Amino acid sequence: MRAVVYQGPYEVAVEDVEEPEIQHPNDVVVDITTSCICGSDLHMYEGRTAAEEGIVFGHENMGIVSEVGEAVSTLEEGDRVVMPFNVSCGFCQNCEEGFTGFCTNVNPGFAGGAYGYVAMGPYPGGQAEKLRVPYADHNALKLPEGREHEDAFSLLADIFPTGWHGTELADLQPGESVAVFGAGPVGLMAAYSAKIKGAAEIYVVDQVPSRLELAEEHCDAHAIDFSEGDPVDQIIEEHGGMVDKGVDAVGYQATDPDDVDENTEDYAYDPAKENPAVVLNNLIRVVRPTGQLGVPGLYVPEDPGAPDDMAAQGRLGIDFGKFFEKGLKCGTGQCNVKAYNRYLRDMIIEGRADPSWVVSHRVSLEEAPEMYEAFDAREEGVTKVLLEP
């Protein structure tokens, strides 16, 4: 079958690989109908992880069940399903308590597993024609038959629940104000979740005009372009003070403002401008005393491409004294998708939510190398890319 295979920094290719098979009675095999490129994939794509050549990418997957293991009891051939990016067992202590992003059984020696991601277990990704799903009764969420809501349902694998998770980590309540740093797919979904939850005012910080326009149009957010000045000062001036809550949807590859390309009016991502602690410190400044931060943005214990030795060890210069002085709280960690995905699915089915507006491209699997390059460059108009085998 065809699949997106990592070949080294800034290089992926669509190659023939072995088709997955049932390995355990509780497995199913899914014929992929949609797989998404995620910002987290870019960390591997850029060579910023220990990912080895040959890994099949893709942790945001949906499709049709084509083979069913003997022990599977709730799924049948022909069922339409979407899988959380978390691979989890469902019965370890963390899973039983709802922390499926930190399963201790599926990836020995590490809390958490995922498809197609370095250090997250022996689970090839779904940017391919087929995918093996372990613990399938637990990991596959059933969807209505047909093709309706295909784009929206595909986002249940990661970014819609992860955006929602960011607001949960911040304990966002109806009527509160919130600042979301980052208008990539997760940041936009965090702002959209804040709107659904009834936030009074939403501020979204980025420097890519098309992404800020989406935040204004679909999230009723105040767009804050950090290339035009200190985003904290901008928010405090517009809001009339600090906000109640904050969400970091950027992570360790946060940057200082880029210079605009005079020829294209685009903002090209520049690794030389990375400042891993800038978003966290801006949130500490902009959230009111006794407020709360939610950090679904990815931070890593080791970063071979870090701008300095301290960041390379996962250590950041955080303004903890100010954090303590203000009595702030903070929630962190990857999303436990299963805590949210069936509820968000039902909101989509009932027309209460439709996150598909964040999708900018749906292309064939064969076009993945070009789309990785465009997404990594943060090209104008490239927000969320879906791949269709």
CSV table of N, CA and C in Angstrom, one decimal, residues 91-166:
chain,number,residue,atom,x,y,z
A,91,PHE,N,-7.7,0.0,30.2
A,91,PHE,CA,-7.9,-0.6,31.5
A,91,PHE,C,-6.7,-0.4,32.5
A,92,CYS,N,-5.7,0.3,32.1
A,92,CYS,CA,-4.7,0.7,33.1
A,92,CYS,C,-5.2,1.7,34.0
A,93,GLN,N,-4.5,2.1,35.1
A,93,GLN,CA,-5.0,3.0,36.0
A,93,GLN,C,-5.3,4.4,35.4
A,94,ASN,N,-4.4,4.9,34.5
A,94,ASN,CA,-4.6,6.2,33.9
A,94,ASN,C,-5.8,6.1,33.0
A,95,CYS,N,-5.9,5.1,32.2
A,95,CYS,CA,-7.1,5.0,31.3
A,95,CYS,C,-8.4,4.9,32.1
A,96,GLU,N,-8.4,4.1,33.2
A,96,GLU,CA,-9.6,4.0,34.0
A,96,GLU,C,-10.0,5.4,34.6
A,97,GLU,N,-9.0,6.2,34.8
A,97,GLU,CA,-9.3,7.5,35.4
A,97,GLU,C,-9.5,8.6,34.3
A,98,GLY,N,-9.5,8.2,33.1
A,98,GLY,CA,-9.8,9.1,32.0
A,98,GLY,C,-8.6,9.7,31.3
A,99,PHE,N,-7.4,9.4,31.7
A,99,PHE,CA,-6.2,9.9,31.2
A,99,PHE,C,-5.6,9.0,30.1
A,100,THR,N,-6.4,8.9,29.0
A,100,THR,CA,-6.0,8.0,27.9
A,100,THR,C,-4.8,8.4,27.2
A,101,GLY,N,-4.5,9.7,27.3
A,101,GLY,CA,-3.2,10.2,26.7
A,101,GLY,C,-2.0,9.8,27.4
A,102,PHE,N,-2.2,9.1,28.5
A,102,PHE,CA,-1.0,8.7,29.4
A,102,PHE,C,-1.1,7.2,29.7
A,103,CYS,N,-1.6,6.4,28.8
A,103,CYS,CA,-1.8,5.0,29.0
A,103,CYS,C,-0.4,4.4,29.3
A,104,THR,N,-0.3,3.5,30.3
A,104,THR,CA,0.9,2.9,30.7
A,104,THR,C,1.1,1.5,30.1
A,105,ASN,N,0.2,1.0,29.3
A,105,ASN,CA,0.3,-0.4,28.8
A,105,ASN,C,0.8,-0.4,27.3
A,106,VAL,N,0.4,0.6,26.5
A,106,VAL,CA,0.6,0.4,25.1
A,106,VAL,C,2.0,0.8,24.6
A,107,ASN,N,2.8,1.4,25.5
A,107,ASN,CA,4.2,1.8,25.1
A,107,ASN,C,5.1,1.7,26.3
A,108,PRO,N,5.5,0.5,26.6
A,108,PRO,CA,6.3,0.2,27.8
A,108,PRO,C,7.4,1.2,28.0
A,109,GLY,N,7.5,1.7,29.3
A,109,GLY,CA,8.5,2.7,29.6
A,109,GLY,C,8.2,4.1,29.4
A,110,PHE,N,7.0,4.4,28.9
A,110,PHE,CA,6.6,5.7,28.5
A,110,PHE,C,5.1,5.8,28.7
A,111,ALA,N,4.6,6.9,29.3
A,111,ALA,CA,3.2,7.1,29.5
A,111,ALA,C,2.5,7.7,28.3
A,112,GLY,N,2.0,6.9,27.5
A,112,GLY,CA,1.3,7.4,26.3
A,112,GLY,C,1.7,6.8,25.0
A,113,GLY,N,0.8,6.6,24.1
A,113,GLY,CA,1.1,6.0,22.8
A,113,GLY,C,0.4,6.8,21.7
A,114,ALA,N,0.9,6.7,20.5
A,114,ALA,CA,0.2,7.3,19.3
A,114,ALA,C,0.6,6.7,18.0
A,115,TYR,N,-0.2,6.9,17.0
A,115,TYR,CA,0.1,6.3,15.7
A,115,TYR,C,1.2,7.2,15.0
A,116,GLY,N,2.1,6.6,14.4
A,116,GLY,CA,3.0,7.3,13.5
A,116,GLY,C,3.8,8.4,14.2
A,117,TYR,N,4.3,8.2,15.4
A,117,TYR,CA,5.0,9.3,16.1
A,117,TYR,C,6.2,8.7,16.9
A,118,VAL,N,7.3,9.4,16.8
A,118,VAL,CA,8.5,8.9,17.4
A,118,VAL,C,8.3,8.8,18.9
A,119,ALA,N,8.8,7.7,19.4
A,119,ALA,CA,8.8,7.3,20.9
A,119,ALA,C,7.5,7.0,21.4
A,120,MET,N,6.4,7.0,20.5
A,120,MET,CA,5.1,6.8,21.0
A,120,MET,C,4.6,5.4,20.7
A,121,GLY,N,5.5,4.4,20.6
A,121,GLY,CA,5.1,3.0,20.4
A,121,GLY,C,5.2,2.5,19.0
A,122,PRO,N,5.0,1.2,18.8
A,122,PRO,CA,5.2,0.5,17.5
A,122,PRO,C,4.0,0.6,16.7
A,123,TYR,N,3.4,1.8,16.5
A,123,TYR,CA,2.1,1.9,15.8
A,123,TYR,C,2.3,2.8,14.5
A,124,PRO,N,2.5,2.1,13.3
A,124,PRO,CA,2.6,2.9,12.1
A,124,PRO,C,1.4,3.9,11.9
A,125,GLY,N,1.7,5.0,11.3
A,125,GLY,CA,0.7,6.0,11.1
A,125,GLY,C,-0.3,5.8,10.0
A,126,GLY,N,-1.3,6.6,9.9
A,126,GLY,CA,-2.4,6.5,9.0
A,126,GLY,C,-2.4,7.4,7.8
A,127,GLN,N,-1.3,8.1,7.5
A,127,GLN,CA,-1.1,8.8,6.3
A,127,GLN,C,-0.8,7.7,5.2
A,128,ALA,N,-1.7,6.8,5.0
A,128,ALA,CA,-1.6,5.6,4.3
A,128,ALA,C,-2.9,5.1,3.8
A,129,GLU,N,-2.9,4.0,3.1
A,129,GLU,CA,-4.2,3.5,2.6
A,129,GLU,C,-4.9,2.7,3.7
A,130,LYS,N,-4.2,2.1,4.7
A,130,LYS,CA,-4.8,1.3,5.7
A,130,LYS,C,-4.1,1.5,7.0
A,131,LEU,N,-4.8,1.2,8.1
A,131,LEU,CA,-4.2,1.4,9.5
A,131,LEU,C,-4.7,0.3,10.4
A,132,ARG,N,-3.8,-0.3,11.1
A,132,ARG,CA,-4.2,-1.3,12.2
A,132,ARG,C,-4.5,-0.5,13.5
A,133,VAL,N,-5.6,-0.8,14.1
A,133,VAL,CA,-6.1,-0.2,15.3
A,133,VAL,C,-6.1,-1.2,16.4
A,134,PRO,N,-5.2,-1.1,17.4
A,134,PRO,CA,-5.3,-2.0,18.5
A,134,PRO,C,-6.4,-1.6,19.5
A,135,TYR,N,-6.7,-2.6,20.4
A,135,TYR,CA,-7.8,-2.3,21.4
A,135,TYR,C,-9.0,-1.5,20.7
A,136,ALA,N,-9.4,-2.1,19.6
A,136,ALA,CA,-10.3,-1.4,18.7
A,136,ALA,C,-11.6,-1.0,19.4
A,137,ASP,N,-12.2,-1.9,20.2
A,137,ASP,CA,-13.5,-1.5,20.8
A,137,ASP,C,-13.3,-0.2,21.6
A,138,HIS,N,-12.2,0.0,22.2
A,138,HIS,CA,-11.9,1.2,23.0
A,138,HIS,C,-11.5,2.4,22.2
A,139,ASN,N,-10.6,2.1,21.1
A,139,ASN,CA,-10.0,3.2,20.4
A,139,ASN,C,-10.7,3.7,19.2
A,140,ALA,N,-11.7,3.0,18.7
A,140,ALA,CA,-12.4,3.5,17.5
A,140,ALA,C,-13.7,4.1,17.9
A,141,LEU,N,-14.0,5.3,17.5
A,141,LEU,CA,-15.3,5.9,17.7
A,141,LEU,C,-16.2,5.8,16.5
A,142,LYS,N,-17.4,5.2,16.6
A,142,LYS,CA,-18.3,5.1,15.5
A,142,LYS,C,-18.8,6.4,15.1
A,143,LEU,N,-19.0,6.5,13.7
A,143,LEU,CA,-19.6,7.7,13.1
A,143,LEU,C,-20.8,7.3,12.3
A,144,PRO,N,-21.7,8.2,11.9
A,144,PRO,CA,-22.8,7.9,11.0
A,144,PRO,C,-22.2,7.4,9.6
A,145,GLU,N,-23.0,6.6,9.0
A,145,GLU,CA,-22.6,6.1,7.7
A,145,GLU,C,-22.5,7.2,6.6
A,146,GLY,N,-21.8,6.9,5.6
A,146,GLY,CA,-21.8,7.9,4.5
A,146,GLY,C,-20.5,8.8,4.5
A,147,ARG,N,-20.6,9.9,3.8
A,147,ARG,CA,-19.5,10.9,3.8
A,147,ARG,C,-19.9,12.2,4.4
A,148,GLU,N,-21.0,12.3,5.0
A,148,GLU,CA,-21.4,13.6,5.6
A,148,GLU,C,-20.5,14.0,6.8
A,149,HIS,N,-20.1,15.2,6.9
A,149,HIS,CA,-19.3,15.8,7.9
A,149,HIS,C,-17.9,15.1,7.9
A,150,GLU,N,-17.4,14.7,6.7
A,150,GLU,CA,-16.1,14.0,6.7
A,150,GLU,C,-15.0,14.9,7.2
A,151,ASP,N,-14.9,16.1,6.7
A,151,ASP,CA,-13.9,17.0,7.2
A,151,ASP,C,-14.0,17.3,8.7
A,152,ALA,N,-15.2,17.6,9.2
A,152,ALA,CA,-15.4,17.9,10.6
A,152,ALA,C,-15.0,16.7,11.4
A,153,PHE,N,-15.5,15.5,11.1
A,153,PHE,CA,-15.2,14.3,11.9
A,153,PHE,C,-13.7,14.0,11.9
A,154,SER,N,-13.0,14.2,10.8
A,154,SER,CA,-11.6,13.9,10.8
A,154,SER,C,-10.9,14.7,11.9
A,155,LEU,N,-11.4,15.9,12.2
A,155,LEU,CA,-10.8,16.7,13.3
A,155,LEU,C,-11.0,16.2,14.7
A,156,LEU,N,-11.9,15.2,14.8
A,156,LEU,CA,-12.1,14.6,16.1
A,156,LEU,C,-10.9,13.8,16.6
A,157,ALA,N,-10.0,13.4,15.6
A,157,ALA,CA,-8.8,12.6,16.0
A,157,ALA,C,-7.9,13.4,16.9
A,158,ASP,N,-7.9,14.7,16.7
A,158,ASP,CA,-6.9,15.5,17.5
A,158,ASP,C,-7.3,16.9,17.7
A,159,ILE,N,-7.3,17.8,16.7
A,159,ILE,CA,-7.2,19.2,16.9
A,159,ILE,C,-8.5,19.8,17.6
A,160,PHE,N,-9.7,19.3,17.3
A,160,PHE,CA,-10.9,19.8,17.9
A,160,PHE,C,-10.8,19.4,19.4
A,161,PRO,N,-10.7,18.1,19.8
A,161,PRO,CA,-10.5,17.8,21.2
A,161,PRO,C,-9.3,18.5,21.9
A,162,THR,N,-8.2,18.6,21.1
A,162,THR,CA,-7.1,19.3,21.8
A,162,THR,C,-7.3,20.7,22.0
A,163,GLY,N,-8.0,21.4,21.1
A,163,GLY,CA,-8.3,22.8,21.3
A,163,GLY,C,-9.3,22.9,22.5
A,164,TRP,N,-10.2,22.0,22.6
A,164,TRP,CA,-11.2,22.0,23.7
A,164,TRP,C,-10.4,21.7,25.0
A,165,HIS,N,-9.5,20.8,24.9
A,165,HIS,CA,-8.7,20.4,26.1
A,165,HIS,C,-7.9,21.6,26.6
A,166,GLY,N,-7.4,22.5,25.7
A,166,GLY,CA,-6.7,23.7,26.2
A,166,GLY,C,-7.6,24.6,27.0
